[in-house]
Coordinates of C-alpha atoms in Angstrom, one line a residue:
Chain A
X1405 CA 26.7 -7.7 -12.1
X1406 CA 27.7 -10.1 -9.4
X1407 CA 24.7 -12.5 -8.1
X1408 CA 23.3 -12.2 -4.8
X1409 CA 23.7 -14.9 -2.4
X1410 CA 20.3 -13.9 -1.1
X1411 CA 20.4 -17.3 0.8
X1412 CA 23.6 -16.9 2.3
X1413 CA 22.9 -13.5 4.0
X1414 CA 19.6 -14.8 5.7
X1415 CA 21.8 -17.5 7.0
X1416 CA 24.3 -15.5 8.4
X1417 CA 21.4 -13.0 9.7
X1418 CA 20.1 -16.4 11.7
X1419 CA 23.1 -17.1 13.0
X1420 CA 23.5 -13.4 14.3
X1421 CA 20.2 -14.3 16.6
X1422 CA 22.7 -16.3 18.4
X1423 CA 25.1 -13.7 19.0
X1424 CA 22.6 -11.2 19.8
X1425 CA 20.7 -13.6 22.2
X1426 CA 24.1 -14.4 24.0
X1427 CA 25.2 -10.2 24.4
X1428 CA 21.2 -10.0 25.4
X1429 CA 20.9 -9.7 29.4
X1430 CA 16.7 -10.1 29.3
X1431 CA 14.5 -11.6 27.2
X1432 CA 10.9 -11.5 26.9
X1433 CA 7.9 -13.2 24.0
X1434 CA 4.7 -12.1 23.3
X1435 CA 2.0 -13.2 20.7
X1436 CA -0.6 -11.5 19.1
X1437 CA -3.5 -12.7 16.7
X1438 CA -3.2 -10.3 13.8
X1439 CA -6.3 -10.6 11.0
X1440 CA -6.5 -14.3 12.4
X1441 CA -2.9 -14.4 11.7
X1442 CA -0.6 -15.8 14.5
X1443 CA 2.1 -13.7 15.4
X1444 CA 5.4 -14.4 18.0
X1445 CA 7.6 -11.6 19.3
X1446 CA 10.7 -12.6 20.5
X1447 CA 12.6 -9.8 22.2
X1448 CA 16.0 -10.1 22.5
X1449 CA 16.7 -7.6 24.9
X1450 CA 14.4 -5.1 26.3
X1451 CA 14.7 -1.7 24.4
X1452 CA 12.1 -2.6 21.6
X1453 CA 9.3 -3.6 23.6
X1454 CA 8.1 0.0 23.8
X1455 CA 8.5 0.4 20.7
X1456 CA 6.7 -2.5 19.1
X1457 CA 4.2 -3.3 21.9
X1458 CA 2.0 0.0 22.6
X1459 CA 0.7 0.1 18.8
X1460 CA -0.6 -3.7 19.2
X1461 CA -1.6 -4.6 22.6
X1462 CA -5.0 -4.3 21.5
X1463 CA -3.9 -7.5 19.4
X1464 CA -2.2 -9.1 22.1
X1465 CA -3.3 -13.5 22.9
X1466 CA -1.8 -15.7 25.0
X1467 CA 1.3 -17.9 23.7
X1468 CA -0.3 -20.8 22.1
X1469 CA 1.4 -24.3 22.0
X1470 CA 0.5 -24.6 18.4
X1471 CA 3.8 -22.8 15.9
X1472 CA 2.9 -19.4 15.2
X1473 CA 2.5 -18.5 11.6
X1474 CA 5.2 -16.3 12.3
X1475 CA 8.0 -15.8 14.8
X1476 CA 9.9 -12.1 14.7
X1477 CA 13.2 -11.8 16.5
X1478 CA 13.8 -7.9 17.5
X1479 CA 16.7 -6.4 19.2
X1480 CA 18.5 -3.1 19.6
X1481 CA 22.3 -3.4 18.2
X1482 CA 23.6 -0.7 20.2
X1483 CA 22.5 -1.8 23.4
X1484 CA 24.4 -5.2 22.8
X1485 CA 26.8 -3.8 21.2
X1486 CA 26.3 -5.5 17.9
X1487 CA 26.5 -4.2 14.3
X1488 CA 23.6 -4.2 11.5
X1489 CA 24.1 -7.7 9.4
X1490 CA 26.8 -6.6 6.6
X1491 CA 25.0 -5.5 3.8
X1492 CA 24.8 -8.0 0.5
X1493 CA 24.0 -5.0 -2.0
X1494 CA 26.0 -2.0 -3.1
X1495 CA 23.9 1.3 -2.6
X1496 CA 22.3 1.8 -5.5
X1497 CA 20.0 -1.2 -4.3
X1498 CA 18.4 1.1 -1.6
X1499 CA 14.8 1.8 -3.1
X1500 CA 12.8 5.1 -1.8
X1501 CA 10.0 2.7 -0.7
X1502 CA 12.8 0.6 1.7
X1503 CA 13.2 -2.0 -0.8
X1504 CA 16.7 -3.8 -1.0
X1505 CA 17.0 -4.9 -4.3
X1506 CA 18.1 -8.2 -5.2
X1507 CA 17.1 -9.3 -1.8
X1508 CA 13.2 -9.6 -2.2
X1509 CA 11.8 -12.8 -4.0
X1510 CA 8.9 -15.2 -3.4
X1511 CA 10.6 -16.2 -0.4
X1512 CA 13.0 -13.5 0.8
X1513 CA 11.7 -10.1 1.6
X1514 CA 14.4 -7.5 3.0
X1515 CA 13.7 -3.6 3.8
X1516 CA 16.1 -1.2 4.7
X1517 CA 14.7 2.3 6.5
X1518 CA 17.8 4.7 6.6
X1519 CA 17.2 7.5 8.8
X1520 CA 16.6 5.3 11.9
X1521 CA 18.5 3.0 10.5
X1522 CA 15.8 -0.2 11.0
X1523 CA 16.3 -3.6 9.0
X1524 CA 13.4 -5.5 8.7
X1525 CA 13.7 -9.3 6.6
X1526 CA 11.4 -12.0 6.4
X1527 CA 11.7 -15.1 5.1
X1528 CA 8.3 -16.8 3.9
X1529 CA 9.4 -20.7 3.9
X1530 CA 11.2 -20.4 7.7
X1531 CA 8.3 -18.8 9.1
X1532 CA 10.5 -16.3 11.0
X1533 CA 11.4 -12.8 10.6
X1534 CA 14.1 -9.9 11.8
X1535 CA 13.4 -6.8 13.2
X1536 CA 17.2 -5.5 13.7
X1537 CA 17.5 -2.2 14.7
X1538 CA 20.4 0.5 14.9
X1539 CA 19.9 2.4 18.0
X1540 CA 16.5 2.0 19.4
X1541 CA 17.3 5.6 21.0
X1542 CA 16.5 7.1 17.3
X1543 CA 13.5 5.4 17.0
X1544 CA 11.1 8.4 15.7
X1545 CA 7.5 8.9 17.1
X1546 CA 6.2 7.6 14.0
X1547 CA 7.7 4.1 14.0
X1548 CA 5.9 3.9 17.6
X1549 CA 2.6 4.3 16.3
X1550 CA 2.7 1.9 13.4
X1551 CA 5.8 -0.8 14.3
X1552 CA 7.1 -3.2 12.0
X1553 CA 5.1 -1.9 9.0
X1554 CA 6.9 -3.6 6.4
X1555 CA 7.1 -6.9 8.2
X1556 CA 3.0 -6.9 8.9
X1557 CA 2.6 -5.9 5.3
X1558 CA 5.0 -9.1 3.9
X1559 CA 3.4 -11.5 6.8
X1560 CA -0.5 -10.4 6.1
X1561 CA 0.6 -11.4 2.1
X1562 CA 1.8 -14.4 3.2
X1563 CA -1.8 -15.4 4.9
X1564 CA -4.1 -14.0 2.1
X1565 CA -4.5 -10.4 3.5
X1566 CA -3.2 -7.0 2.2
X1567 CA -2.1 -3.9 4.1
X1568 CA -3.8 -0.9 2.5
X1569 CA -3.6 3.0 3.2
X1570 CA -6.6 3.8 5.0
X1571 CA -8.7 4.6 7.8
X1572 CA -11.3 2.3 8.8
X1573 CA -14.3 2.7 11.0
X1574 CA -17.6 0.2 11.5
X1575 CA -19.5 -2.0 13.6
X1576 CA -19.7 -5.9 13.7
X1577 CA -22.1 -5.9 11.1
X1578 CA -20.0 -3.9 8.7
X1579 CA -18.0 -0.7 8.0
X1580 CA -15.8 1.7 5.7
X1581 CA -12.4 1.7 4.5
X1582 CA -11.4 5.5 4.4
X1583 CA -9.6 6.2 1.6
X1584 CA -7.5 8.8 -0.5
X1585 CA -4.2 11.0 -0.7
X1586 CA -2.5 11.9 2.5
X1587 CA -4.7 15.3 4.3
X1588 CA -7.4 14.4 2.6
X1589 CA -9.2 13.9 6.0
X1590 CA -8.7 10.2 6.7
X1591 CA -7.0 10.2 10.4
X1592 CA -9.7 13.3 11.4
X1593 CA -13.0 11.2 9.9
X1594 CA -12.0 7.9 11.4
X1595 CA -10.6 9.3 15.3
X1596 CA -14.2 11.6 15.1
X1597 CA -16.2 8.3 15.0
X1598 CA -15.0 6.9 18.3
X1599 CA -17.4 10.0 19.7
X1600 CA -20.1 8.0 18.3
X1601 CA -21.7 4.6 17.9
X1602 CA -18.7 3.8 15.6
X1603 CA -15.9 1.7 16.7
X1604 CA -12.6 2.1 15.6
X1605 CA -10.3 0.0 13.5
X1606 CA -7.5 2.3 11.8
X1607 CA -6.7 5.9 10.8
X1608 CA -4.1 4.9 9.0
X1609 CA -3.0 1.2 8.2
X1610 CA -5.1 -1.8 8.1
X1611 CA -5.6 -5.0 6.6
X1612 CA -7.6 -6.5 4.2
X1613 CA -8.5 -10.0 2.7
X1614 CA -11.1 -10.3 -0.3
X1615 CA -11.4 -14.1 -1.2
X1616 CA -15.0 -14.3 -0.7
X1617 CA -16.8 -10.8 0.9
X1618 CA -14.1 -8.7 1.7
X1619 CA -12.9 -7.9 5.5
X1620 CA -11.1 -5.2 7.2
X1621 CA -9.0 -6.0 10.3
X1622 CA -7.8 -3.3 12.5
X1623 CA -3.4 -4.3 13.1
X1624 CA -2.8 -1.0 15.3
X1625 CA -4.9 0.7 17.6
X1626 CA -3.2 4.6 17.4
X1627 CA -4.0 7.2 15.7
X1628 CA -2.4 10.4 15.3
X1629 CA -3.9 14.1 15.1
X1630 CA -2.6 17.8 14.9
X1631 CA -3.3 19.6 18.0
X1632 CA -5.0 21.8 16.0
X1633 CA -7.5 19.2 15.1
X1634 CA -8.6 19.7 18.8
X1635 CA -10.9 22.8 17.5
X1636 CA -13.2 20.2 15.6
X1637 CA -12.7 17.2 17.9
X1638 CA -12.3 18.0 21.6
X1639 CA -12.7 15.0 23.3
X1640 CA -9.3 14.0 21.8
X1641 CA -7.3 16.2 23.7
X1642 CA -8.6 14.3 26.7
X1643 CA -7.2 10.8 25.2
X1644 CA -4.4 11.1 26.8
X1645 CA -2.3 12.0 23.5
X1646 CA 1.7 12.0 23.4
X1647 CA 2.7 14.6 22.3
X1648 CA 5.7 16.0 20.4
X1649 CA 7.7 18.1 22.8
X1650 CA 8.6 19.8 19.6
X1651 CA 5.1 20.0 18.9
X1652 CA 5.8 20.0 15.1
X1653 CA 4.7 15.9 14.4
X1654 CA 1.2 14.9 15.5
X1655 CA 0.0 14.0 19.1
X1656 CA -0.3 10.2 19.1
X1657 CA -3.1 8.7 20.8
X1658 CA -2.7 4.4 22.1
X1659 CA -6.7 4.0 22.3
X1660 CA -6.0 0.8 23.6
X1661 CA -5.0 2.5 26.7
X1662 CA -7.4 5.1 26.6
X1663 CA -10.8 4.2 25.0
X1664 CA -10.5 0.4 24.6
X1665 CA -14.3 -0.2 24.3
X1666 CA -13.7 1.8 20.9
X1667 CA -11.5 -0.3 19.0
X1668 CA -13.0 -3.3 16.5
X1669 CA -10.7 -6.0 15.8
X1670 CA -12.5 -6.7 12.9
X1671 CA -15.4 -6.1 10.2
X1672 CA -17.2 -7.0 7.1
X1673 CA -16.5 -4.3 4.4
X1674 CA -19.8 -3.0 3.0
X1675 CA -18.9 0.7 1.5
X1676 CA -15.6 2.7 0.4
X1677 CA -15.5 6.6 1.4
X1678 CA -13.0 9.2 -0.1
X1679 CA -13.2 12.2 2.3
X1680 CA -12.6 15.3 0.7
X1681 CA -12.5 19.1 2.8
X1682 CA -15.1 20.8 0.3
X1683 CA -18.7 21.6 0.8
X1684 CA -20.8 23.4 3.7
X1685 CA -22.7 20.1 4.5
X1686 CA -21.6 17.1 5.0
X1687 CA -22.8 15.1 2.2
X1688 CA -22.2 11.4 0.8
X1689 CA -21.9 11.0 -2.9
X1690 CA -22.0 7.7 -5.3
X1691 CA -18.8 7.6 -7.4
X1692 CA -18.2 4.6 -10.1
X1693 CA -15.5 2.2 -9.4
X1694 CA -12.7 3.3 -12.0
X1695 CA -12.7 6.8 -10.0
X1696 CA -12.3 5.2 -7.4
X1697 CA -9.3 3.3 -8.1
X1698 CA -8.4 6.4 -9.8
X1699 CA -8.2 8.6 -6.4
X1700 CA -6.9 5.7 -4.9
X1701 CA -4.0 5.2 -7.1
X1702 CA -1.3 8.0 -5.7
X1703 CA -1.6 6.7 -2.4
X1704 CA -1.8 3.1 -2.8
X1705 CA 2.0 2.1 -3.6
X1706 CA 3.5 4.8 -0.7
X1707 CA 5.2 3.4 2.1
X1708 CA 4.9 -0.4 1.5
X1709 CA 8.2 -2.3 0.6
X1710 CA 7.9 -4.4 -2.2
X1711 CA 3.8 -4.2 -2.3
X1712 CA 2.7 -1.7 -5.4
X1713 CA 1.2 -4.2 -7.4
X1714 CA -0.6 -6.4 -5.1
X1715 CA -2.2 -3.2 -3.4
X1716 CA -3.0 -2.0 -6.6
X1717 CA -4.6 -5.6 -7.8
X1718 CA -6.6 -5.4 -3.8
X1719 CA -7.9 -2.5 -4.3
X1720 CA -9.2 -3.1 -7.7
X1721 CA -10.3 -6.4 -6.2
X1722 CA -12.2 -3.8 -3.3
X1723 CA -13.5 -0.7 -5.4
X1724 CA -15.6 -3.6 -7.9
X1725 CA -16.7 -5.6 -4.5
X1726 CA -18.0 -2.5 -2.9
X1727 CA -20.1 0.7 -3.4
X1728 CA -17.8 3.8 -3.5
X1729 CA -18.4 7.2 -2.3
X1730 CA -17.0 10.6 -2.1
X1731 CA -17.5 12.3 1.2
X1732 CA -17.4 15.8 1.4
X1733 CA -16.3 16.8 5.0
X1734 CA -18.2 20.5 5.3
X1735 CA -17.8 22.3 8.0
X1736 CA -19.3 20.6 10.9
X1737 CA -17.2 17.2 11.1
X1738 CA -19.2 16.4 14.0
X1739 CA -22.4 14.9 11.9
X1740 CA -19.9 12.9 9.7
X1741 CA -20.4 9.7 12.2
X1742 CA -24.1 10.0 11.7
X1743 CA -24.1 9.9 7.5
X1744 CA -21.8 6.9 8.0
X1745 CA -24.2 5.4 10.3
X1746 CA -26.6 6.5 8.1
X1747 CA -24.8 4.5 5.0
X1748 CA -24.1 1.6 6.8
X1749 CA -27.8 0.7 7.9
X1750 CA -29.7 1.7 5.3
X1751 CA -27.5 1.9 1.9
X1752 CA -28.6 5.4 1.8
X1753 CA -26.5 8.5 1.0
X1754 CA -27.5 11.6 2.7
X1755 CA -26.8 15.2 3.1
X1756 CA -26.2 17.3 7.3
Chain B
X430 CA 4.4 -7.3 -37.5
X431 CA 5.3 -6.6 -34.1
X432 CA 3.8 -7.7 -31.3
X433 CA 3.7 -6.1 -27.7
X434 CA 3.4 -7.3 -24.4
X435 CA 2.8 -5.6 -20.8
X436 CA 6.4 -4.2 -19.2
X437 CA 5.4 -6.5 -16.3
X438 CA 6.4 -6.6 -13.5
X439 CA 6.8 -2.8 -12.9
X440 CA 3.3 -2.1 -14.9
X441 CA -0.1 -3.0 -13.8
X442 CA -3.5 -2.1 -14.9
X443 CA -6.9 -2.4 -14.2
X444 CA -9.6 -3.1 -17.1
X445 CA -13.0 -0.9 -16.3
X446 CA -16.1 -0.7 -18.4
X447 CA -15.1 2.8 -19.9
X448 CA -11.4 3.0 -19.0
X449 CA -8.4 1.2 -18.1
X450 CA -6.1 2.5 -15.0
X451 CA -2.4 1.5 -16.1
X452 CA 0.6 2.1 -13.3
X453 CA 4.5 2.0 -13.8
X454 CA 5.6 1.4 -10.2
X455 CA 9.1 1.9 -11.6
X456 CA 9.1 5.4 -12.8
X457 CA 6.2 6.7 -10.9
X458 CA 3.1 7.4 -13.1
X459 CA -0.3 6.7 -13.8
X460 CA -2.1 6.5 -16.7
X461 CA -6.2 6.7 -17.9
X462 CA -6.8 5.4 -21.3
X463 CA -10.4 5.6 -22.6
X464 CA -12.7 5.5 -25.9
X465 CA -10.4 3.9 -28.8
X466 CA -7.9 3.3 -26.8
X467 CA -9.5 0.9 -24.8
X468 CA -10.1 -1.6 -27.0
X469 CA -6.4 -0.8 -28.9
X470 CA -4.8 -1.9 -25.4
X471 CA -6.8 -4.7 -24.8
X472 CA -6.0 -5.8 -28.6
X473 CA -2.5 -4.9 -28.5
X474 CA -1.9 -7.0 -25.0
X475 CA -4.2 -9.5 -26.4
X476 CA -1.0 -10.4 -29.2
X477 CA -2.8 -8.5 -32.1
X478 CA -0.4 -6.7 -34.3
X479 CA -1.0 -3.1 -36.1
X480 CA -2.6 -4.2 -39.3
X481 CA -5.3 -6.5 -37.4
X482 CA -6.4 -4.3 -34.6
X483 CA -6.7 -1.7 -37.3
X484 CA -8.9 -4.0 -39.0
X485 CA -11.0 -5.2 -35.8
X486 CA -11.2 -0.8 -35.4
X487 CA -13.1 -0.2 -39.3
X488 CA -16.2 -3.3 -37.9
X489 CA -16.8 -0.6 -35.3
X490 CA -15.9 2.6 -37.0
X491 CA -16.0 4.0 -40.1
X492 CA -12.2 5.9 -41.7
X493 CA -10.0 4.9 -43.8
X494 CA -7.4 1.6 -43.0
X495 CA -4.3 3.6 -43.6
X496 CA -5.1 6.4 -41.5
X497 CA -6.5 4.1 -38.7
X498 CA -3.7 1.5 -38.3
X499 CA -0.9 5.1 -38.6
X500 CA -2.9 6.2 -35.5
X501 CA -3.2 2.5 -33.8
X502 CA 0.6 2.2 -34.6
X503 CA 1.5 6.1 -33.3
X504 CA -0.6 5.1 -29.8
X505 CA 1.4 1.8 -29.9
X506 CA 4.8 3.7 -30.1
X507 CA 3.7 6.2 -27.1
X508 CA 2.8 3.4 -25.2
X509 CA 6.6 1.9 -25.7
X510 CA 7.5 4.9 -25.1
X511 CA 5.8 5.5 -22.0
X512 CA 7.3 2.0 -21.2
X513 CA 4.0 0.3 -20.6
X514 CA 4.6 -1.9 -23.1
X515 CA 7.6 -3.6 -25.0
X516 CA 7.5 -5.2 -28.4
X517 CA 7.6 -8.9 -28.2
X518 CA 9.2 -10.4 -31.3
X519 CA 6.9 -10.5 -34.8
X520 CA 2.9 -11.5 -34.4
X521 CA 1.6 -14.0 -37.2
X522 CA 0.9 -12.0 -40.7
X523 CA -2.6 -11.0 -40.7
X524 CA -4.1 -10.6 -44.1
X525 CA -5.6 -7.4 -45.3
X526 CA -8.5 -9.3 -47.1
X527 CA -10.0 -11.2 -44.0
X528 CA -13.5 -10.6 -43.6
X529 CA -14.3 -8.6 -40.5
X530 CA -18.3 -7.9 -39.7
X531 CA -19.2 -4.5 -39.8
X532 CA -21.4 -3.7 -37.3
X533 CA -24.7 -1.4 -38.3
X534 CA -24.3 1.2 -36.5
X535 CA -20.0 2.3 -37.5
X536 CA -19.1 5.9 -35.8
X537 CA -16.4 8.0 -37.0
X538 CA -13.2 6.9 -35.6
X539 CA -11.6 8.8 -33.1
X540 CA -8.2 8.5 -32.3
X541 CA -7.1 6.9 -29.2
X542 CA -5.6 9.1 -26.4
X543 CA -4.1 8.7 -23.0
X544 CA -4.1 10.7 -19.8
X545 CA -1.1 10.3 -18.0
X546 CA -0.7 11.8 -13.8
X547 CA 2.6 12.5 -12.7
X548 CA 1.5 13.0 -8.8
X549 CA 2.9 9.4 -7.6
X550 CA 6.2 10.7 -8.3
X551 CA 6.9 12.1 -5.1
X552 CA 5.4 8.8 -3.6
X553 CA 7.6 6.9 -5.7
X554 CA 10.4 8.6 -7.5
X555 CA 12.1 10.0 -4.3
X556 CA 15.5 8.9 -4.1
X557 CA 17.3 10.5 -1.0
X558 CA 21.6 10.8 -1.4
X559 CA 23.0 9.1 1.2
X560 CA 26.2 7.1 1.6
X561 CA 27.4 4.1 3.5
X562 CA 28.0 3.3 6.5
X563 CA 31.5 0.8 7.4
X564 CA 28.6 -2.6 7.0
X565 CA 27.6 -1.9 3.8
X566 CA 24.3 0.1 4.7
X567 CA 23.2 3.8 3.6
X568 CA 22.8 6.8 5.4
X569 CA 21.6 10.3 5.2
X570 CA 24.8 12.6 3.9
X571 CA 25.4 14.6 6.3
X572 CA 25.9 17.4 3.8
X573 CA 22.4 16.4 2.1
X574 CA 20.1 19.4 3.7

């Protein structure tokens, strides 16, 4: 097997932000404060600002004098009429999760997502990041509500934190991570606390660090919801959701827009819940660490490049830091917000 | 006497009380190993070889030597199998006379077992066809469904 000049295609890839910058009519920066983390968006070009911005305005800081602990260059190569970066790999380095192998190492990191075609590399020692995409026009509804995924989850890694699976719902004083295989009830459980004294960090991806007590830090402030999730929670329908005009995805809500007073930026970690649909009542049950990590396990690897272990080794690291508990959903999801209340200011596990 | 080590970096595992969670991100499973088998993975990553962790088993349970270290060895091979594990060149001879305390209170040994879940497969196993495009990077066949 031929060796990968893994250095040699990040050069060339920094030399392409020439190129693009010079085909690039408009150019605009932002910076955001992710997890205490700072973050600098260049945009070369215009087309990705609606696609990276919406999901993280809630995260959004002034430019700071001081380098950011990460710069991302973004552009779209249709619109300048630029390629991808030749590809260093043949195709049997194209991993389900987006890995590139051969182009991930301490320092590199390099993810490939082939339907929409999106390249996303970082490279720890430079500080600086790509976000390179084919044809911002095929951008799916999905990438909008959780942007650069892969490059949050390399950078937060970088600083200390982990991106984990999970919802994520609490106060200043603490919260929950919301845990467990996809339709278990995660997205449903954490969008149903914002009717309620609950504020809102994630249904979906978050971060964590756990040197010392652990935290949870919100990165994107949508969630997402079948209509049909409407019947138990009606107040989201008037969240100002966009919608698929297919209506086959689900309606995506930017709660930055329209409940901002909900969203937490932040929170200490005090308790890990595993919704389950089962049960008439609402009801909070103690489960022991192992089964925890146990029902955790399935989901914790999906849809993070180059991550299974450390999640894995985090959530470990979370399930023996924490009390764990299933939480059976019943039939009236409306009294969930108060048993997690409940949990949160007493310790106690209850039964509605 | 061989020795075995973990098949790192594509297998991980957690160490509980009762059990110990063991993952291969590579092919997509997850295994629970409990009781016996515990201790036999913690020995057998630990550097110990057949003969002594059979050995370390009779202080805490009562059977016969043969028939323990053929079972410690069969969970050994399953484990290789499983690719959790890979042997790791010989282990230093351990003799057969060494004096190991028994503790008072020896239960019948039971013979170590493993659960293994299949359900990160579809999580992790997935491997879509595609080809290439003219720079080198994939895409969906058009032809795939």
């Amino acid at each position: 097997m031929t060796a990968i000049d893994v250095a040699g295609f990040f050069q060339g890839v920094w030399a392409q932000i020439a190129d693009a910058e010079g085909a690039a009519g408009e150019r605009s920066e932002r910076w955001f404060k992710i997890a205490g983390c700072t973050l600098r968006v260049r945009f070369i070009g215009m087309n990705l600002l609606k696609v990276v911005i919406p999901a993280l305005s809630h995260l959004e800081t002034a430019p700071s004098k001081l380098d950011a602990d990460l710069t991302l260059h973004c552009w779209d190569c249709k619109s300048l009429g630029m390629e991808l970066p030749k590809a260093p790999v043949s195709i049997e380095a194209f991993k389900p999760r987006g890995e590139v192998q051969g182009l991930n190492n301490a320092r590199f990191h390099a993810a490939f997502e082939i339907g929409p075609r999106l390249l996303s590399l970082m490279d720890a020692h430079r500080r600086e990041a790509v976000y390179c995409v084919g044809d911002a026009a095929n951008i799916p509804r999905y990438v909008v509500a959780e942007p650069i995924r892969g490059i949050l989850s390399w950078f937060m890694r970088e600083n200390g934190r982990q991106l984990l699976h999970a919802g994520a719902v609490g106060t200043p004083g603490g919260g929950v991570l919301l845990l467990g295989p996809g339709g278990a009830g995660k997205s449903n459980t954490a969008l149903g606390c914002l009717a309620s004294d609950l504020r809102y960090a994630s249904d979906d991806f978050c971060a964590v660090s756990t040197d010392g007590s652990p935290v949870v830090y919100s990165l994107y402030s949508t969630g997402k919801t079948h209509e049909g999730d409407w019947d138990r929670h009606p107040f989201l329908a008037q969240l100002a959701p966009n919608l698929d005009p297919e209506r086959v995805e689900k309606a995506i809500y930017f709660l930055n827009d329209a409940a901002p007073h909900k969203l937490i930026p932040s929170f200490p970690l005090k308790a890990i819940l595993f919704p389950r649909k089962a049960g008439a009542t609402c009801e909070i049950r103690p489960i022991p660490a192992v089964t925890a990590l146990r029902i955790a396990a399935p989901g914790t690897a999906k849809l993070l490049p180059d991550a299974g272990a450390e999640v894995l080794r985090c959530l470990a690291k979370l399930v023996r830091a924490v009390p764990c508990y299933e939480l059976l959903l019943g039939s009236r999801p409306e009294l969930i917000p108060a048993l997690i209340s409940e949990l949160l200011a007493t310790g106690h596990v209850g039964v509605l | 006497m061989t020795a075995f080590r973990v098949n790192e970096p594509n297998v991980v595992y957690e160490i509980f009380d009762e059990e110990i969670i063991v993952v291969n991100l590579d092919a997509g499973n997850y295994y629970s190993i409990s009781g016996t088998g515990r201790t036999i993975w913690i020995d057998l990553v630990g550097g110990c070889g057949i003969n002594e962790i059979a050995s370390r088993i009779q202080g805490r349970h009562t059977g016969e030597f043969d028939a323990i270290a053929a079972a410690v060895a069969a969970f050994a091979d399953r484990l290789v199998n499983e690719e959790l594990l890979v042997r790791a060149g010989d282990v230093v001879a351990w003799p057969r006379t060494a004096s190991i305390e028994q503790a008072g209170d020896r239960t019948p040994f039971k013979p170590p077992s493993i659960e293994k879940y299949e359900d990160m497969q579809d999580l992790l196993g997935l491997d879509p066809i595609h080809d290439v495009d003219s720079a080198g990077w994939p895409v969906v066949k058009k032809n795939a469904g």
